[in-house]
PDB file of C-alpha atoms in Angstrom:
ATOM      1  CA  ARG A 182      58.948 100.634 107.137  1.00 72.00           C
ATOM      2  CA  LYS A 183      56.365 102.611 105.223  1.00 80.00           C
ATOM      3  CA  GLU A 184      57.650 104.800 102.413  1.00 86.00           C
ATOM      4  CA  VAL A 185      55.852 107.834 103.784  1.00 91.00           C
ATOM      5  CA  GLU A 186      54.820 108.125 107.441  1.00 92.00           C
ATOM      6  CA  GLN A 187      52.619 110.643 109.193  1.00 93.00           C
ATOM      7  CA  ASP A 188      51.173 110.996 112.666  1.00 88.00           C
ATOM      8  CA  PRO A 189      47.485 110.131 112.107  1.00 86.00           C
ATOM      9  CA  GLY A 190      46.277 112.528 114.802  1.00 86.00           C
ATOM     10  CA  PRO A 191      43.666 113.764 115.281  1.00 93.00           C
ATOM     11  CA  PHE A 192      44.942 117.179 116.184  1.00 95.00           C
ATOM     12  CA  ASN A 193      42.197 119.111 117.954  1.00 96.00           C
ATOM     13  CA  VAL A 194      43.023 122.805 118.130  1.00 97.00           C
ATOM     14  CA  PRO A 195      41.061 126.013 118.865  1.00 98.00           C
ATOM     15  CA  GLU A 196      40.531 128.665 116.255  1.00 98.00           C
ATOM     16  CA  GLY A 197      43.546 130.934 115.979  1.00 98.00           C
ATOM     17  CA  ALA A 198      46.020 128.293 117.075  1.00 98.00           C
ATOM     18  CA  THR A 199      49.195 127.361 115.238  1.00 98.00           C
ATOM     19  CA  VAL A 200      49.590 123.690 114.400  1.00 97.00           C
ATOM     20  CA  ALA A 201      52.408 121.757 112.754  1.00 96.00           C
ATOM     21  CA  PHE A 202      52.444 118.394 111.008  1.00 94.00           C
ATOM     22  CA  ASN A 203      55.495 116.332 110.218  1.00 94.00           C
ATOM     23  CA  CYS A 204      56.045 113.633 107.644  1.00 95.00           C
ATOM     24  CA  THR A 205      59.037 111.337 107.091  1.00 95.00           C
ATOM     25  CA  TYR A 206      59.983 109.498 103.919  1.00 93.00           C
ATOM     26  CA  SER A 207      62.272 106.527 103.473  1.00 90.00           C
ATOM     27  CA  ASN A 208      63.501 106.878  99.873  1.00 85.00           C
ATOM     28  CA  SER A 209      66.465 109.241  99.743  1.00 84.00           C
ATOM     29  CA  ALA A 210      66.031 109.461  95.940  1.00 83.00           C
ATOM     30  CA  SER A 211      62.697 111.240  96.366  1.00 84.00           C
ATOM     31  CA  GLN A 212      62.611 114.421  94.335  1.00 83.00           C
ATOM     32  CA  SER A 213      59.252 116.120  94.707  1.00 88.00           C
ATOM     33  CA  PHE A 214      57.182 116.757  97.800  1.00 92.00           C
ATOM     34  CA  PHE A 215      53.650 117.992  98.290  1.00 93.00           C
ATOM     35  CA  TRP A 216      50.970 118.581 100.870  1.00 96.00           C
ATOM     36  CA  TYR A 217      47.382 117.727 100.000  1.00 96.00           C
ATOM     37  CA  ARG A 218      44.156 118.392 101.800  1.00 97.00           C
ATOM     38  CA  GLN A 219      41.309 115.889 101.787  1.00 95.00           C
ATOM     39  CA  ASP A 220      37.833 116.671 103.051  1.00 95.00           C
ATOM     40  CA  CYS A 221      35.559 113.874 104.184  1.00 90.00           C
ATOM     41  CA  ARG A 222      34.434 111.684 101.280  1.00 88.00           C
ATOM     42  CA  LYS A 223      36.105 113.929  98.718  1.00 93.00           C
ATOM     43  CA  GLU A 224      39.148 113.631  96.499  1.00 94.00           C
ATOM     44  CA  PRO A 225      42.491 115.021  97.728  1.00 94.00           C
ATOM     45  CA  LYS A 226      43.348 118.493  96.514  1.00 94.00           C
ATOM     46  CA  LEU A 227      46.789 119.983  96.167  1.00 93.00           C
ATOM     47  CA  LEU A 228      47.524 122.412  98.982  1.00 95.00           C
ATOM     48  CA  MET A 229      51.097 123.279  98.152  1.00 93.00           C
ATOM     49  CA  SER A 230      54.347 121.952  96.763  1.00 91.00           C
ATOM     50  CA  VAL A 231      57.334 121.846  99.093  1.00 93.00           C
ATOM     51  CA  TYR A 232      60.547 123.417  97.882  1.00 88.00           C
ATOM     52  CA  SER A 233      64.041 122.866  99.211  1.00 87.00           C
ATOM     53  CA  SER A 234      64.289 126.409 100.519  1.00 88.00           C
ATOM     54  CA  GLY A 235      60.878 126.227 102.186  1.00 89.00           C
ATOM     55  CA  ASN A 236      57.854 128.112 100.980  1.00 93.00           C
ATOM     56  CA  GLU A 237      54.895 130.002 102.306  1.00 95.00           C
ATOM     57  CA  ASP A 238      51.373 130.509 101.019  1.00 94.00           C
ATOM     58  CA  GLY A 239      49.356 132.782 103.264  1.00 96.00           C
ATOM     59  CA  ARG A 240      48.886 131.040 106.605  1.00 98.00           C
ATOM     60  CA  PHE A 241      50.609 127.876 105.388  1.00 98.00           C
ATOM     61  CA  THR A 242      54.349 127.233 105.506  1.00 97.00           C
ATOM     62  CA  ALA A 243      56.064 124.111 104.198  1.00 97.00           C
ATOM     63  CA  GLN A 244      59.603 123.029 104.982  1.00 96.00           C
ATOM     64  CA  LEU A 245      61.831 120.275 103.629  1.00 95.00           C
ATOM     65  CA  ASN A 246      64.778 118.710 105.432  1.00 94.00           C
ATOM     66  CA  ARG A 247      66.531 116.383 102.993  1.00 92.00           C
ATOM     67  CA  ALA A 248      69.244 115.333 105.438  1.00 92.00           C
ATOM     68  CA  SER A 249      66.676 114.022 107.911  1.00 93.00           C
ATOM     69  CA  GLN A 250      64.172 113.072 105.209  1.00 93.00           C
ATOM     70  CA  TYR A 251      61.180 114.880 106.581  1.00 92.00           C
ATOM     71  CA  ILE A 252      58.821 117.588 105.501  1.00 96.00           C
ATOM     72  CA  SER A 253      56.573 119.746 107.609  1.00 96.00           C
ATOM     73  CA  LEU A 254      53.465 121.855 107.278  1.00 97.00           C
ATOM     74  CA  LEU A 255      52.728 124.764 109.601  1.00 97.00           C
ATOM     75  CA  ILE A 256      49.287 126.326 109.752  1.00 98.00           C
ATOM     76  CA  ARG A 257      48.991 129.663 111.526  1.00 98.00           C
ATOM     77  CA  ASP A 258      45.802 131.292 112.786  1.00 98.00           C
ATOM     78  CA  SER A 259      43.741 128.140 112.275  1.00 98.00           C
ATOM     79  CA  LYS A 260      40.242 128.539 110.865  1.00 98.00           C
ATOM     80  CA  LEU A 261      37.261 126.238 111.292  1.00 98.00           C
ATOM     81  CA  SER A 262      37.487 125.640 107.534  1.00 97.00           C
ATOM     82  CA  ASP A 263      40.983 124.180 107.946  1.00 98.00           C
ATOM     83  CA  SER A 264      39.429 121.050 109.471  1.00 98.00           C
ATOM     84  CA  ALA A 265      40.390 118.226 107.111  1.00 97.00           C
ATOM     85  CA  THR A 266      42.933 115.454 106.648  1.00 95.00           C
ATOM     86  CA  TYR A 267      46.348 116.600 105.460  1.00 97.00           C
ATOM     87  CA  LEU A 268      48.284 114.195 103.269  1.00 95.00           C
ATOM     88  CA  CYS A 269      52.022 114.189 102.730  1.00 94.00           C
ATOM     89  CA  VAL A 270      53.039 113.086  99.232  1.00 92.00           C
ATOM     90  CA  VAL A 271      56.424 112.085  97.850  1.00 91.00           C
ATOM     91  CA  ASN A 272      57.446 111.484  94.253  1.00 85.00           C
ATOM     92  CA  SER A 273      60.550 109.821  92.892  1.00 72.00           C
ATOM     93  CA  LEU A 274      61.513 110.812  89.371  1.00 64.00           C
ATOM     94  CA  HIS A 275      63.268 107.473  88.950  1.00 66.00           C
ATOM     95  CA  THR A 276      60.062 105.495  89.338  1.00 68.00           C
ATOM     96  CA  ASP A 277      57.317 108.022  88.523  1.00 74.00           C
ATOM     97  CA  LYS A 278      55.499 106.786  91.601  1.00 80.00           C
ATOM     98  CA  LEU A 279      53.508 109.181  93.738  1.00 83.00           C
ATOM     99  CA  ILE A 280      53.302 107.861  97.300  1.00 87.00           C
ATOM    100  CA  PHE A 281      50.849 109.203  99.872  1.00 90.00           C
ATOM    101  CA  GLY A 282      51.094 109.140 103.620  1.00 92.00           C
ATOM    102  CA  THR A 283      48.037 107.965 105.521  1.00 91.00           C
ATOM    103  CA  GLY A 284      47.209 111.536 106.486  1.00 93.00           C
ATOM    104  CA  THR A 285      46.946 113.633 109.623  1.00 94.00           C
ATOM    105  CA  ARG A 286      43.490 114.667 110.696  1.00 95.00           C
ATOM    106  CA  LEU A 287      42.988 118.208 111.907  1.00 97.00           C
ATOM    107  CA  GLN A 288      39.888 119.373 113.772  1.00 97.00           C
ATOM    108  CA  VAL A 289      39.633 123.091 114.537  1.00 98.00           C
ATOM    109  CA  PHE A 290      37.014 123.964 117.152  1.00 97.00           C
ATOM    110  CA  PRO A 291      35.438 127.339 118.030  1.00 96.00           C
TER     111      PRO A 291
ATOM    112  CA  SER B1473      43.052 124.072  81.002  1.00 73.00           C
ATOM    113  CA  GLN B1474      43.548 120.505  82.100  1.00 75.00           C
ATOM    114  CA  THR B1475      40.666 118.500  83.503  1.00 88.00           C
ATOM    115  CA  ILE B1476      40.219 114.928  84.633  1.00 92.00           C
ATOM    116  CA  HIS B1477      36.964 113.016  84.421  1.00 93.00           C
ATOM    117  CA  GLN B1478      36.117 109.892  86.320  1.00 94.00           C
ATOM    118  CA  TRP B1479      32.884 107.978  86.378  1.00 89.00           C
ATOM    119  CA  PRO B1480      30.630 106.738  87.788  1.00 91.00           C
ATOM    120  CA  ALA B1481      30.571 108.600  91.103  1.00 92.00           C
ATOM    121  CA  THR B1482      29.025 105.706  93.022  1.00 95.00           C
ATOM    122  CA  LEU B1483      28.613 102.041  92.217  1.00 96.00           C
ATOM    123  CA  VAL B1484      27.082  99.082  94.009  1.00 97.00           C
ATOM    124  CA  GLN B1485      28.065  95.730  92.565  1.00 97.00           C
ATOM    125  CA  PRO B1486      27.487  92.130  93.692  1.00 98.00           C
ATOM    126  CA  VAL B1487      30.373  89.828  94.556  1.00 97.00           C
ATOM    127  CA  GLY B1488      31.650  88.058  91.461  1.00 97.00           C
ATOM    128  CA  SER B1489      30.489  90.705  89.002  1.00 97.00           C
ATOM    129  CA  PRO B1490      32.882  92.495  86.631  1.00 97.00           C
ATOM    130  CA  LEU B1491      34.068  96.066  87.029  1.00 96.00           C
ATOM    131  CA  SER B1492      35.146  98.777  84.647  1.00 96.00           C
ATOM    132  CA  LEU B1493      36.018 102.286  85.799  1.00 96.00           C
ATOM    133  CA  GLU B1494      37.084 104.861  83.278  1.00 95.00           C
ATOM    134  CA  CYS B1495      39.237 107.936  83.639  1.00 96.00           C
ATOM    135  CA  THR B1496      39.970 110.493  80.950  1.00 95.00           C
ATOM    136  CA  VAL B1497      42.145 113.570  80.939  1.00 94.00           C
ATOM    137  CA  GLU B1498      41.699 116.647  78.768  1.00 91.00           C
ATOM    138  CA  GLY B1499      44.022 119.495  77.939  1.00 87.00           C
ATOM    139  CA  THR B1500      47.316 117.642  78.169  1.00 85.00           C
ATOM    140  CA  SER B1501      49.244 114.976  76.324  1.00 84.00           C
ATOM    141  CA  ASN B1502      51.267 111.992  77.511  1.00 86.00           C
ATOM    142  CA  PRO B1503      50.328 112.430  81.172  1.00 89.00           C
ATOM    143  CA  ASN B1504      51.430 110.074  83.939  1.00 90.00           C
ATOM    144  CA  LEU B1505      48.224 108.456  85.170  1.00 93.00           C
ATOM    145  CA  TYR B1506      47.510 106.717  88.464  1.00 93.00           C
ATOM    146  CA  TRP B1507      44.810 104.598  90.082  1.00 95.00           C
ATOM    147  CA  TYR B1508      44.507 104.701  93.867  1.00 94.00           C
ATOM    148  CA  ARG B1509      42.154 103.015  96.304  1.00 94.00           C
ATOM    149  CA  GLN B1510      41.208 104.372  99.685  1.00 92.00           C
ATOM    150  CA  ALA B1511      39.487 102.016 102.097  1.00 85.00           C
ATOM    151  CA  ALA B1512      37.221 103.559 104.737  1.00 79.00           C
ATOM    152  CA  GLY B1513      39.309 105.521 107.238  1.00 75.00           C
ATOM    153  CA  ARG B1514      42.566 104.545 105.538  1.00 80.00           C
ATOM    154  CA  GLY B1515      45.225 106.157 103.366  1.00 84.00           C
ATOM    155  CA  LEU B1516      45.561 106.095  99.596  1.00 89.00           C
ATOM    156  CA  GLN B1517      46.993 102.882  98.235  1.00 90.00           C
ATOM    157  CA  LEU B1518      48.657 103.089  94.820  1.00 90.00           C
ATOM    158  CA  LEU B1519      47.249 100.343  92.598  1.00 93.00           C
ATOM    159  CA  PHE B1520      48.583 101.080  89.108  1.00 93.00           C
ATOM    160  CA  TYR B1521      50.418 103.800  87.275  1.00 90.00           C
ATOM    161  CA  SER B1522      51.125 104.417  83.624  1.00 93.00           C
ATOM    162  CA  VAL B1523      53.654 106.629  81.871  1.00 90.00           C
ATOM    163  CA  GLY B1524      52.307 105.994  78.374  1.00 92.00           C
ATOM    164  CA  ILE B1525      49.975 104.037  76.113  1.00 94.00           C
ATOM    165  CA  GLY B1526      50.100 100.336  76.898  1.00 93.00           C
ATOM    166  CA  GLN B1527      52.551 100.852  79.773  1.00 93.00           C
ATOM    167  CA  ILE B1528      51.158  99.698  83.104  1.00 93.00           C
ATOM    168  CA  SER B1529      52.994  99.214  86.396  1.00 91.00           C
ATOM    169  CA  SER B1530      51.228  97.257  89.091  1.00 89.00           C
ATOM    170  CA  GLU B1531      51.944  97.988  92.713  1.00 84.00           C
ATOM    171  CA  VAL B1532      50.060  95.307  94.584  1.00 78.00           C
ATOM    172  CA  PRO B1533      48.916  91.796  93.685  1.00 68.00           C
ATOM    173  CA  GLN B1534      45.160  91.701  93.447  1.00 77.00           C
ATOM    174  CA  ASN B1535      42.297  90.747  91.204  1.00 88.00           C
ATOM    175  CA  LEU B1536      42.267  94.165  89.545  1.00 94.00           C
ATOM    176  CA  SER B1537      43.895  95.129  86.265  1.00 95.00           C
ATOM    177  CA  ALA B1538      44.469  98.377  84.403  1.00 96.00           C
ATOM    178  CA  SER B1539      44.787  99.342  80.785  1.00 96.00           C
ATOM    179  CA  ARG B1540      45.720 102.453  78.869  1.00 96.00           C
ATOM    180  CA  PRO B1541      44.288 102.096  75.390  1.00 95.00           C
ATOM    181  CA  GLN B1542      44.705 105.777  74.507  1.00 94.00           C
ATOM    182  CA  ASP B1543      47.033 108.533  75.645  1.00 94.00           C
ATOM    183  CA  ARG B1544      44.451 110.213  77.863  1.00 93.00           C
ATOM    184  CA  GLN B1545      42.388 107.210  78.923  1.00 95.00           C
ATOM    185  CA  PHE B1546      43.049 104.937  81.886  1.00 96.00           C
ATOM    186  CA  ILE B1547      40.758 102.034  82.754  1.00 96.00           C
ATOM    187  CA  LEU B1548      40.533  99.965  85.932  1.00 96.00           C
ATOM    188  CA  SER B1549      38.928  96.539  85.597  1.00 96.00           C
ATOM    189  CA  SER B1550      38.110  93.367  87.396  1.00 96.00           C
ATOM    190  CA  LYS B1551      36.658  90.122  86.092  1.00 95.00           C
ATOM    191  CA  LYS B1552      35.182  89.116  89.463  1.00 96.00           C
ATOM    192  CA  LEU B1553      34.791  91.523  92.351  1.00 96.00           C
ATOM    193  CA  LEU B1554      35.494  90.557  95.954  1.00 95.00           C
ATOM    194  CA  LEU B1555      34.014  92.123  99.076  1.00 95.00           C
ATOM    195  CA  SER B1556      37.473  93.480  99.872  1.00 92.00           C
ATOM    196  CA  ASP B1557      37.419  95.504  96.642  1.00 93.00           C
ATOM    197  CA  SER B1558      35.027  97.982  98.241  1.00 94.00           C
ATOM    198  CA  GLY B1559      36.520 101.439  98.585  1.00 94.00           C
ATOM    199  CA  PHE B1560      36.981 104.871  97.115  1.00 95.00           C
ATOM    200  CA  TYR B1561      38.794 104.648  93.770  1.00 97.00           C
ATOM    201  CA  LEU B1562      40.640 107.695  92.570  1.00 96.00           C
ATOM    202  CA  CYS B1563      42.271 108.424  89.245  1.00 96.00           C
ATOM    203  CA  ALA B1564      44.995 111.047  89.093  1.00 94.00           C
ATOM    204  CA  TRP B1565      47.298 112.628  86.566  1.00 91.00           C
ATOM    205  CA  MET B1566      50.661 114.060  87.384  1.00 83.00           C
ATOM    206  CA  TRP B1567      52.694 116.936  86.120  1.00 73.00           C
ATOM    207  CA  GLY B1568      55.429 119.098  87.541  1.00 69.00           C
ATOM    208  CA  ILE B1569      53.607 120.878  90.325  1.00 71.00           C
ATOM    209  CA  GLY B1570      51.698 117.888  91.618  1.00 80.00           C
ATOM    210  CA  ALA B1571      48.928 115.434  90.940  1.00 85.00           C
ATOM    211  CA  PHE B1572      45.301 116.226  90.262  1.00 90.00           C
ATOM    212  CA  PHE B1573      42.480 113.886  91.041  1.00 93.00           C
ATOM    213  CA  GLY B1574      39.165 112.988  89.549  1.00 94.00           C
ATOM    214  CA  GLN B1575      36.160 113.116  91.836  1.00 94.00           C
ATOM    215  CA  GLY B1576      36.470 109.426  92.598  1.00 95.00           C
ATOM    216  CA  THR B1577      34.190 106.400  92.425  1.00 96.00           C
ATOM    217  CA  ARG B1578      32.785 105.021  95.652  1.00 95.00           C
ATOM    218  CA  LEU B1579      32.447 101.273  95.072  1.00 96.00           C
ATOM    219  CA  THR B1580      30.471  99.047  97.394  1.00 96.00           C
ATOM    220  CA  VAL B1581      30.640  95.319  96.751  1.00 96.00           C
ATOM    221  CA  VAL B1582      27.701  93.476  98.278  1.00 97.00           C
TER     222      VAL B1582
END
């Protein structure tokens, strides 16, 4: 089983739509969780950290469910510029490893 | 502010040639440093990580090696490249709120 798993997509949604991505992780000792965005042929960039109580940044909302070992990202009012690959990332303080999911591709169309 | 530099941006090397990619971080001390590889259309594979000078953890067996000769310098090397070493190589440093990436080196082995 992969340490971090994501639905690869692609998710094709119209502008203005709400879309949600899920990610599951296998290591229950994982401590830190993040969502990254990667544009084609570019380096990943931090979108937001995921906190236990859930957190929101504008149109983006991240949730963590430790009992079920999954995190989610919700994007409201999708923009064309949201088209990218979204990467789920998990870190374990015990190992200092930062493990990436394979990413979920989002394509927003007019 | 903290910055991470990675070079070169692109590289074309023949099979059997050596490789040296350098990554340096500015504006921080004792960072956790990581080397990732991303094959075309694939996720990020963790190759090496380092929590301090001379401390290297290898994640996958391969013909690559890493070294950390100075606190803010992380080097990825190979004595003889294989075709399968082609990919997008990314250096990252980690602190509390997430990891930050260099712009990456796109390596093509021919």
